[in-house]
Amino acid sequence: PPNNFSASRNRPEGKVLETVGVFEAPKQHGKYETGQLFLHSVFGYRGIVLFPWQARLYDRDVASPVTEKSENAAGHGSKEVKGKTHTYYQVLIDARDCPHISQRSQTEAVTFLANHDDSRALYAIPGLDYVSHEDILPYSSTDQVPIQHELFERFLMYDQTKVPPFVARDTLCAWQEKNHPWLELSDVHRETTENIRVTVIPFYMGMREAQNSHVYWWRYCIRLENLDSEVVQLRERHWRIFSLSGTLETVRGRGVVGREPVLSKEQPAFQYSSHVSLQASSGHMWGTFRFERPDGSHFDVRIPPFSLESNKDEKTPPSGLHW
């Protein structure tokens, strides 16, 4: 039978629990529709599906029959990986849950290059995320505004005759159409080392002209997951960034985004976004994360190589949240 579930308000005291909705059976096949309410199975936040994306998932943990060495520098002479189609979703995160997940996942992970005279500006839309199909725990609710987010009522409309009872407004369709070059994820890369799984999703953000040269920008979203019960802590990152112009850059540093996250059985995942720019229209990145075990020993976790491609047809960058 369907079971009610509760979301904890006021986490510090943890005393108040309220019924949020009724779980539904997750879909093994097919995809969730716009307006589907869900709990994130890893980060635990309430959210709603805006629209699905079809991505190519390159999973280095799945043995591939193709064994030719790949030629690119990023391959480290590794096996060629075949991409499989996989469904991801663009979602809104409930603002009430953002404070609780901010230690585990950036809730401002979707950024744009602002199209202003000040070409340095990056702007972020808070409470947007990309969620893989298997991370969605679907539920239904009788609440007409079950998700608190500034874009909820701008993007979605309640319609009790529909299942789910939220339908896309024209503003959502227009927003997706206008911004899809910067929102759309096409490739997802995944690799596991010593039970630490690293997933990377690169996004092309656009090109800027600077001092008579072109600078191309990408954002990349990274999720680290501990599939083991042993606690580990991320201590260092070590990147190699190859540009088609022929340069190879090495970047070393403590932690990621100023943090050294601990991955435990209770909180196994950490997700963040960062940005990279090249003075060439394409390149690739790869590297390692250094983790520390409780006994003080270290081990390196591979970051799967991924290419940085620019969209061939230059489109006008978004100019902010104007409709």
PDB file of C-alpha atoms in Angstrom, residues 20-255:
ATOM      1  CA  VAL A  20       4.113  15.760   2.658  1.00  0.00           C
ATOM      2  CA  GLY A  21       2.499  13.252   0.344  1.00  0.00           C
ATOM      3  CA  VAL A  22       2.157   9.656  -0.739  1.00  0.00           C
ATOM      4  CA  PHE A  23       4.978   7.693  -2.336  1.00  0.00           C
ATOM      5  CA  GLU A  24       4.381   6.208  -5.770  1.00  0.00           C
ATOM      6  CA  ALA A  25       6.194   3.252  -7.327  1.00  0.00           C
ATOM      7  CA  PRO A  26       9.337   4.458  -9.133  1.00  0.00           C
ATOM      8  CA  LYS A  27       9.249   3.960 -12.906  1.00  0.00           C
ATOM      9  CA  GLN A  28      11.543   1.196 -14.096  1.00  0.00           C
ATOM     10  CA  HIS A  29      10.864   2.149 -17.722  1.00  0.00           C
ATOM     11  CA  GLY A  30       9.757   5.309 -19.464  1.00  0.00           C
ATOM     12  CA  LYS A  31      10.273   8.761 -18.024  1.00  0.00           C
ATOM     13  CA  TYR A  32       8.628  11.114 -15.554  1.00  0.00           C
ATOM     14  CA  GLU A  33       6.524  13.933 -16.916  1.00  0.00           C
ATOM     15  CA  THR A  34       6.703  17.675 -16.312  1.00  0.00           C
ATOM     16  CA  GLY A  35       5.068  18.358 -12.943  1.00  0.00           C
ATOM     17  CA  GLN A  36       6.114  15.104 -11.240  1.00  0.00           C
ATOM     18  CA  LEU A  37       6.835  15.633  -7.530  1.00  0.00           C
ATOM     19  CA  PHE A  38       9.749  13.665  -6.099  1.00  0.00           C
ATOM     20  CA  LEU A  39      12.164  13.239  -3.225  1.00  0.00           C
ATOM     21  CA  HIS A  40      15.834  13.093  -4.227  1.00  0.00           C
ATOM     22  CA  SER A  41      17.012   9.631  -3.170  1.00  0.00           C
ATOM     23  CA  VAL A  42      20.542  10.810  -2.316  1.00  0.00           C
ATOM     24  CA  PHE A  43      20.151  14.411  -1.102  1.00  0.00           C
ATOM     25  CA  GLY A  44      16.653  14.059   0.310  1.00  0.00           C
ATOM     26  CA  TYR A  45      15.180  17.315  -0.962  1.00  0.00           C
ATOM     27  CA  ARG A  46      11.649  17.790  -2.305  1.00  0.00           C
ATOM     28  CA  GLY A  47      11.510  18.781  -5.957  1.00  0.00           C
ATOM     29  CA  ILE A  48       9.432  18.876  -9.107  1.00  0.00           C
ATOM     30  CA  VAL A  49      10.357  17.850 -12.647  1.00  0.00           C
ATOM     31  CA  LEU A  50      10.438  20.696 -15.178  1.00  0.00           C
ATOM     32  CA  PHE A  51      11.392  18.592 -18.205  1.00  0.00           C
ATOM     33  CA  PRO A  52      13.487  15.553 -19.148  1.00  0.00           C
ATOM     34  CA  TRP A  53      16.770  15.577 -21.053  1.00  0.00           C
ATOM     35  CA  GLN A  54      18.244  12.663 -22.993  1.00  0.00           C
ATOM     36  CA  ALA A  55      21.962  12.346 -22.275  1.00  0.00           C
ATOM     37  CA  ARG A  56      24.720  10.003 -23.385  1.00  0.00           C
ATOM     38  CA  LEU A  57      26.183   8.294 -20.326  1.00  0.00           C
ATOM     39  CA  TYR A  58      29.818   7.198 -20.705  1.00  0.00           C
ATOM     40  CA  ASP A  59      30.312   4.729 -17.870  1.00  0.00           C
ATOM     41  CA  ARG A  60      33.905   3.563 -17.497  1.00  0.00           C
ATOM     42  CA  ASP A  61      32.812   0.919 -14.975  1.00  0.00           C
ATOM     43  CA  VAL A  62      30.932  -0.989 -17.658  1.00  0.00           C
ATOM     44  CA  ALA A  63      33.276  -3.202 -19.672  1.00  0.00           C
ATOM     45  CA  SER A  64      33.151  -2.266 -23.328  1.00  0.00           C
ATOM     46  CA  PRO A  65      33.769  -4.789 -26.107  1.00  0.00           C
ATOM     47  CA  VAL A  66      35.790  -2.168 -27.991  1.00  0.00           C
ATOM     48  CA  THR A  67      39.418  -2.321 -26.901  1.00  0.00           C
ATOM     49  CA  GLU A  68      41.231   0.037 -29.291  1.00  0.00           C
ATOM     50  CA  LYS A  69      43.302   2.584 -27.479  1.00  0.00           C
ATOM     51  CA  SER A  70      41.803   6.034 -27.683  1.00  0.00           C
ATOM     52  CA  GLU A  71      44.141   8.545 -29.242  1.00  0.00           C
ATOM     53  CA  ASN A  72      43.297  11.647 -27.282  1.00  0.00           C
ATOM     54  CA  ALA A  73      45.526  12.737 -24.440  1.00  0.00           C
ATOM     55  CA  ALA A  74      42.656  12.483 -21.998  1.00  0.00           C
ATOM     56  CA  GLY A  75      42.252   8.783 -22.592  1.00  0.00           C
ATOM     57  CA  HIS A  76      45.522   7.854 -20.818  1.00  0.00           C
ATOM     58  CA  GLY A  77      45.507   5.039 -23.414  1.00  0.00           C
ATOM     59  CA  SER A  78      42.347   3.724 -21.796  1.00  0.00           C
ATOM     60  CA  LYS A  79      39.542   1.801 -23.454  1.00  0.00           C
ATOM     61  CA  GLU A  80      37.105   3.595 -25.680  1.00  0.00           C
ATOM     62  CA  VAL A  81      33.792   3.948 -23.881  1.00  0.00           C
ATOM     63  CA  LYS A  82      30.486   3.629 -25.673  1.00  0.00           C
ATOM     64  CA  GLY A  83      27.785   6.071 -24.630  1.00  0.00           C
ATOM     65  CA  LYS A  84      24.357   4.814 -23.587  1.00  0.00           C
ATOM     66  CA  THR A  85      21.219   6.941 -23.649  1.00  0.00           C
ATOM     67  CA  HIS A  86      20.104   7.911 -20.175  1.00  0.00           C
ATOM     68  CA  THR A  87      17.334  10.191 -18.881  1.00  0.00           C
ATOM     69  CA  TYR A  88      18.122  13.178 -16.676  1.00  0.00           C
ATOM     70  CA  TYR A  89      15.706  15.825 -15.463  1.00  0.00           C
ATOM     71  CA  GLN A  90      15.829  19.582 -15.026  1.00  0.00           C
ATOM     72  CA  VAL A  91      14.157  20.151 -11.672  1.00  0.00           C
ATOM     73  CA  LEU A  92      13.231  22.816  -9.139  1.00  0.00           C
ATOM     74  CA  ILE A  93      14.411  22.291  -5.542  1.00  0.00           C
ATOM     75  CA  ASP A  94      12.066  23.248  -2.709  1.00  0.00           C
ATOM     76  CA  ALA A  95      13.512  26.390  -1.093  1.00  0.00           C
ATOM     77  CA  ARG A  96      12.589  25.037   2.359  1.00  0.00           C
ATOM     78  CA  ASP A  97      15.054  22.191   1.833  1.00  0.00           C
ATOM     79  CA  CYS A  98      17.952  24.251   0.444  1.00  0.00           C
ATOM     80  CA  PRO A  99      19.408  25.090   3.886  1.00  0.00           C
ATOM     81  CA  HIS A 100      19.512  21.386   4.787  1.00  0.00           C
ATOM     82  CA  ILE A 101      21.326  20.257   1.660  1.00  0.00           C
ATOM     83  CA  SER A 102      23.746  23.156   1.254  1.00  0.00           C
ATOM     84  CA  GLN A 103      26.495  21.200   3.022  1.00  0.00           C
ATOM     85  CA  ARG A 104      26.153  18.354   0.516  1.00  0.00           C
ATOM     86  CA  SER A 105      25.141  20.004  -2.725  1.00  0.00           C
ATOM     87  CA  GLN A 106      25.332  23.495  -4.169  1.00  0.00           C
ATOM     88  CA  THR A 107      21.820  24.731  -4.776  1.00  0.00           C
ATOM     89  CA  GLU A 108      23.078  27.374  -7.216  1.00  0.00           C
ATOM     90  CA  ALA A 109      24.639  24.923  -9.621  1.00  0.00           C
ATOM     91  CA  VAL A 110      23.092  26.359 -12.788  1.00  0.00           C
ATOM     92  CA  THR A 111      25.007  29.391 -13.956  1.00  0.00           C
ATOM     93  CA  PHE A 112      24.956  31.546 -17.078  1.00  0.00           C
ATOM     94  CA  LEU A 113      27.317  34.032 -18.657  1.00  0.00           C
ATOM     95  CA  ALA A 114      25.463  37.302 -18.349  1.00  0.00           C
ATOM     96  CA  ASN A 115      25.030  39.041 -21.673  1.00  0.00           C
ATOM     97  CA  HIS A 116      25.966  42.503 -20.480  1.00  0.00           C
ATOM     98  CA  ASP A 117      28.709  45.019 -21.215  1.00  0.00           C
ATOM     99  CA  ASP A 118      30.295  43.652 -18.066  1.00  0.00           C
ATOM    100  CA  SER A 119      31.208  40.420 -19.796  1.00  0.00           C
ATOM    101  CA  ARG A 120      32.797  38.992 -16.657  1.00  0.00           C
ATOM    102  CA  ALA A 121      29.469  38.491 -14.938  1.00  0.00           C
ATOM    103  CA  LEU A 122      28.243  35.024 -14.097  1.00  0.00           C
ATOM    104  CA  TYR A 123      24.764  34.753 -12.758  1.00  0.00           C
ATOM    105  CA  ALA A 124      23.182  31.776 -11.056  1.00  0.00           C
ATOM    106  CA  ILE A 125      19.609  30.589 -10.829  1.00  0.00           C
ATOM    107  CA  PRO A 126      19.133  29.176  -7.336  1.00  0.00           C
ATOM    108  CA  GLY A 127      17.298  25.951  -6.701  1.00  0.00           C
ATOM    109  CA  LEU A 128      17.752  24.322 -10.115  1.00  0.00           C
ATOM    110  CA  ASP A 129      19.323  20.889 -10.384  1.00  0.00           C
ATOM    111  CA  TYR A 130      19.942  18.010 -12.773  1.00  0.00           C
ATOM    112  CA  VAL A 131      18.727  14.661 -11.485  1.00  0.00           C
ATOM    113  CA  SER A 132      19.320  11.200 -12.905  1.00  0.00           C
ATOM    114  CA  HIS A 133      16.263   8.978 -13.463  1.00  0.00           C
ATOM    115  CA  GLU A 134      17.198   6.480 -10.752  1.00  0.00           C
ATOM    116  CA  ASP A 135      17.584   9.222  -8.107  1.00  0.00           C
ATOM    117  CA  ILE A 136      13.896  10.133  -8.283  1.00  0.00           C
ATOM    118  CA  LEU A 137      11.474   8.865  -5.624  1.00  0.00           C
ATOM    119  CA  PRO A 138       8.121   9.992  -7.046  1.00  0.00           C
ATOM    120  CA  TYR A 139       5.235  11.092  -4.834  1.00  0.00           C
ATOM    121  CA  SER A 140       1.862  12.736  -5.156  1.00  0.00           C
ATOM    122  CA  SER A 141       0.355  15.477  -3.031  1.00  0.00           C
ATOM    123  CA  THR A 142      -3.016  17.178  -2.749  1.00  0.00           C
ATOM    124  CA  ASP A 143      -1.286  20.511  -2.113  1.00  0.00           C
ATOM    125  CA  GLN A 144      -1.787  22.969  -5.008  1.00  0.00           C
ATOM    126  CA  VAL A 145       1.595  24.595  -4.262  1.00  0.00           C
ATOM    127  CA  PRO A 146       3.633  21.680  -2.920  1.00  0.00           C
ATOM    128  CA  ILE A 147       7.030  23.144  -3.825  1.00  0.00           C
ATOM    129  CA  GLN A 148       8.246  26.541  -2.664  1.00  0.00           C
ATOM    130  CA  HIS A 149      10.398  28.123  -5.362  1.00  0.00           C
ATOM    131  CA  GLU A 150      10.220  31.579  -6.916  1.00  0.00           C
ATOM    132  CA  LEU A 151       9.770  30.033 -10.380  1.00  0.00           C
ATOM    133  CA  PHE A 152       7.145  27.426  -9.404  1.00  0.00           C
ATOM    134  CA  GLU A 153       4.021  29.398 -10.205  1.00  0.00           C
ATOM    135  CA  ARG A 154       5.707  31.131 -13.111  1.00  0.00           C
ATOM    136  CA  PHE A 155       6.522  27.805 -14.771  1.00  0.00           C
ATOM    137  CA  LEU A 156       3.728  25.470 -13.653  1.00  0.00           C
ATOM    138  CA  MET A 157      -0.039  25.610 -13.374  1.00  0.00           C
ATOM    139  CA  TYR A 158      -2.317  23.415 -11.260  1.00  0.00           C
ATOM    140  CA  ASP A 159      -4.743  21.318 -13.312  1.00  0.00           C
ATOM    141  CA  GLN A 160      -6.628  18.696 -11.328  1.00  0.00           C
ATOM    142  CA  THR A 161      -7.687  16.842 -14.479  1.00  0.00           C
ATOM    143  CA  LYS A 162      -4.077  15.946 -15.298  1.00  0.00           C
ATOM    144  CA  VAL A 163      -1.696  13.342 -13.841  1.00  0.00           C
ATOM    145  CA  PRO A 164       0.515  14.737 -12.418  1.00  0.00           C
ATOM    146  CA  PRO A 165      -1.763  17.733 -11.732  1.00  0.00           C
ATOM    147  CA  PHE A 166       0.817  20.365 -12.712  1.00  0.00           C
ATOM    148  CA  VAL A 167       1.270  21.402 -16.331  1.00  0.00           C
ATOM    149  CA  ALA A 168       3.862  23.562 -18.043  1.00  0.00           C
ATOM    150  CA  ARG A 169       2.915  27.186 -18.609  1.00  0.00           C
ATOM    151  CA  ASP A 170       3.957  28.886 -21.844  1.00  0.00           C
ATOM    152  CA  THR A 171       6.669  30.678 -19.846  1.00  0.00           C
ATOM    153  CA  LEU A 172       8.351  27.344 -19.068  1.00  0.00           C
ATOM    154  CA  CYS A 173       8.279  26.270 -22.715  1.00  0.00           C
ATOM    155  CA  ALA A 174       9.620  29.656 -23.823  1.00  0.00           C
ATOM    156  CA  TRP A 175      12.348  29.595 -21.165  1.00  0.00           C
ATOM    157  CA  GLN A 176      13.450  26.099 -22.137  1.00  0.00           C
ATOM    158  CA  GLU A 177      13.443  27.005 -25.823  1.00  0.00           C
ATOM    159  CA  LYS A 178      15.443  30.174 -25.256  1.00  0.00           C
ATOM    160  CA  ASN A 179      17.979  28.781 -22.804  1.00  0.00           C
ATOM    161  CA  HIS A 180      18.390  25.173 -23.805  1.00  0.00           C
ATOM    162  CA  PRO A 181      21.910  25.650 -25.246  1.00  0.00           C
ATOM    163  CA  TRP A 182      23.117  26.545 -21.726  1.00  0.00           C
ATOM    164  CA  LEU A 183      20.830  24.175 -19.836  1.00  0.00           C
ATOM    165  CA  GLU A 184      21.000  21.064 -21.954  1.00  0.00           C
ATOM    166  CA  LEU A 185      23.230  18.275 -20.801  1.00  0.00           C
ATOM    167  CA  SER A 186      24.382  15.976 -23.560  1.00  0.00           C
ATOM    168  CA  ASP A 187      27.243  13.930 -22.110  1.00  0.00           C
ATOM    169  CA  VAL A 188      27.644  12.414 -18.651  1.00  0.00           C
ATOM    170  CA  HIS A 189      30.913  10.717 -17.634  1.00  0.00           C
ATOM    171  CA  ARG A 190      31.236   8.262 -14.775  1.00  0.00           C
ATOM    172  CA  GLU A 191      34.064   6.247 -13.238  1.00  0.00           C
ATOM    173  CA  THR A 192      34.556   4.431  -9.927  1.00  0.00           C
ATOM    174  CA  THR A 193      37.879   3.979  -8.116  1.00  0.00           C
ATOM    175  CA  GLU A 194      38.042   2.090  -4.804  1.00  0.00           C
ATOM    176  CA  ASN A 195      34.292   2.454  -4.312  1.00  0.00           C
ATOM    177  CA  ILE A 196      34.306   6.224  -4.897  1.00  0.00           C
ATOM    178  CA  ARG A 197      32.162   7.067  -7.921  1.00  0.00           C
ATOM    179  CA  VAL A 198      32.826  10.319  -9.770  1.00  0.00           C
ATOM    180  CA  THR A 199      30.204  11.661 -12.186  1.00  0.00           C
ATOM    181  CA  VAL A 200      30.997  14.671 -14.390  1.00  0.00           C
ATOM    182  CA  ILE A 201      28.561  16.644 -16.557  1.00  0.00           C
ATOM    183  CA  PRO A 202      30.110  19.386 -18.719  1.00  0.00           C
ATOM    184  CA  PHE A 203      28.054  22.282 -20.145  1.00  0.00           C
ATOM    185  CA  TYR A 204      29.126  24.761 -22.774  1.00  0.00           C
ATOM    186  CA  MET A 205      28.265  28.303 -21.669  1.00  0.00           C
ATOM    187  CA  GLY A 206      29.345  30.470 -24.553  1.00  0.00           C
ATOM    188  CA  MET A 207      32.163  32.554 -25.970  1.00  0.00           C
ATOM    189  CA  ARG A 208      33.399  35.987 -24.956  1.00  0.00           C
ATOM    190  CA  GLU A 209      35.740  38.314 -26.791  1.00  0.00           C
ATOM    191  CA  ALA A 210      38.619  39.588 -24.709  1.00  0.00           C
ATOM    192  CA  GLN A 211      41.680  41.551 -25.857  1.00  0.00           C
ATOM    193  CA  ASN A 212      41.237  40.572 -29.506  1.00  0.00           C
ATOM    194  CA  SER A 213      40.928  36.894 -28.657  1.00  0.00           C
ATOM    195  CA  HIS A 214      38.048  34.533 -28.036  1.00  0.00           C
ATOM    196  CA  VAL A 215      37.511  32.941 -24.644  1.00  0.00           C
ATOM    197  CA  TYR A 216      35.223  29.895 -24.432  1.00  0.00           C
ATOM    198  CA  TRP A 217      33.530  29.049 -21.145  1.00  0.00           C
ATOM    199  CA  TRP A 218      32.202  25.786 -19.716  1.00  0.00           C
ATOM    200  CA  ARG A 219      30.692  24.849 -16.401  1.00  0.00           C
ATOM    201  CA  TYR A 220      31.014  21.321 -15.099  1.00  0.00           C
ATOM    202  CA  CYS A 221      28.991  19.641 -12.403  1.00  0.00           C
ATOM    203  CA  ILE A 222      30.699  16.937 -10.339  1.00  0.00           C
ATOM    204  CA  ARG A 223      29.165  14.430  -7.976  1.00  0.00           C
ATOM    205  CA  LEU A 224      31.267  12.306  -5.623  1.00  0.00           C
ATOM    206  CA  GLU A 225      29.662   9.226  -4.091  1.00  0.00           C
ATOM    207  CA  ASN A 226      31.030   6.826  -1.518  1.00  0.00           C
ATOM    208  CA  LEU A 227      29.651   3.368  -2.324  1.00  0.00           C
ATOM    209  CA  ASP A 228      31.423   1.846   0.697  1.00  0.00           C
ATOM    210  CA  SER A 229      30.748   2.049   4.428  1.00  0.00           C
ATOM    211  CA  GLU A 230      34.215   3.394   5.310  1.00  0.00           C
ATOM    212  CA  VAL A 231      34.360   7.146   5.932  1.00  0.00           C
ATOM    213  CA  VAL A 232      36.676   9.076   3.605  1.00  0.00           C
ATOM    214  CA  GLN A 233      37.530  12.758   3.199  1.00  0.00           C
ATOM    215  CA  LEU A 234      38.447  14.602   0.015  1.00  0.00           C
ATOM    216  CA  ARG A 235      41.740  16.437   0.526  1.00  0.00           C
ATOM    217  CA  GLU A 236      43.075  17.551  -2.870  1.00  0.00           C
ATOM    218  CA  ARG A 237      42.180  17.938  -6.508  1.00  0.00           C
ATOM    219  CA  HIS A 238      44.614  17.539  -9.369  1.00  0.00           C
ATOM    220  CA  TRP A 239      43.377  18.598 -12.824  1.00  0.00           C
ATOM    221  CA  ARG A 240      44.908  18.517 -16.260  1.00  0.00           C
ATOM    222  CA  ILE A 241      43.276  20.769 -18.831  1.00  0.00           C
ATOM    223  CA  PHE A 242      44.217  20.336 -22.483  1.00  0.00           C
ATOM    224  CA  SER A 243      43.224  23.007 -24.972  1.00  0.00           C
ATOM    225  CA  LEU A 244      42.949  22.468 -28.710  1.00  0.00           C
ATOM    226  CA  SER A 245      45.338  25.396 -29.078  1.00  0.00           C
ATOM    227  CA  GLY A 246      47.991  23.013 -27.776  1.00  0.00           C
ATOM    228  CA  THR A 247      48.363  24.098 -24.152  1.00  0.00           C
ATOM    229  CA  LEU A 248      48.259  21.687 -21.220  1.00  0.00           C
ATOM    230  CA  GLU A 249      47.542  23.210 -17.834  1.00  0.00           C
ATOM    231  CA  THR A 250      47.949  21.488 -14.477  1.00  0.00           C
ATOM    232  CA  VAL A 251      45.867  22.663 -11.523  1.00  0.00           C
ATOM    233  CA  ARG A 252      46.440  21.418  -7.985  1.00  0.00           C
ATOM    234  CA  GLY A 253      44.612  22.568  -4.900  1.00  0.00           C
ATOM    235  CA  ARG A 254      43.142  21.767  -1.537  1.00  0.00           C
ATOM    236  CA  GLY A 255      39.636  20.279  -1.607  1.00  0.00           C
TER     237      GLY A 255
END
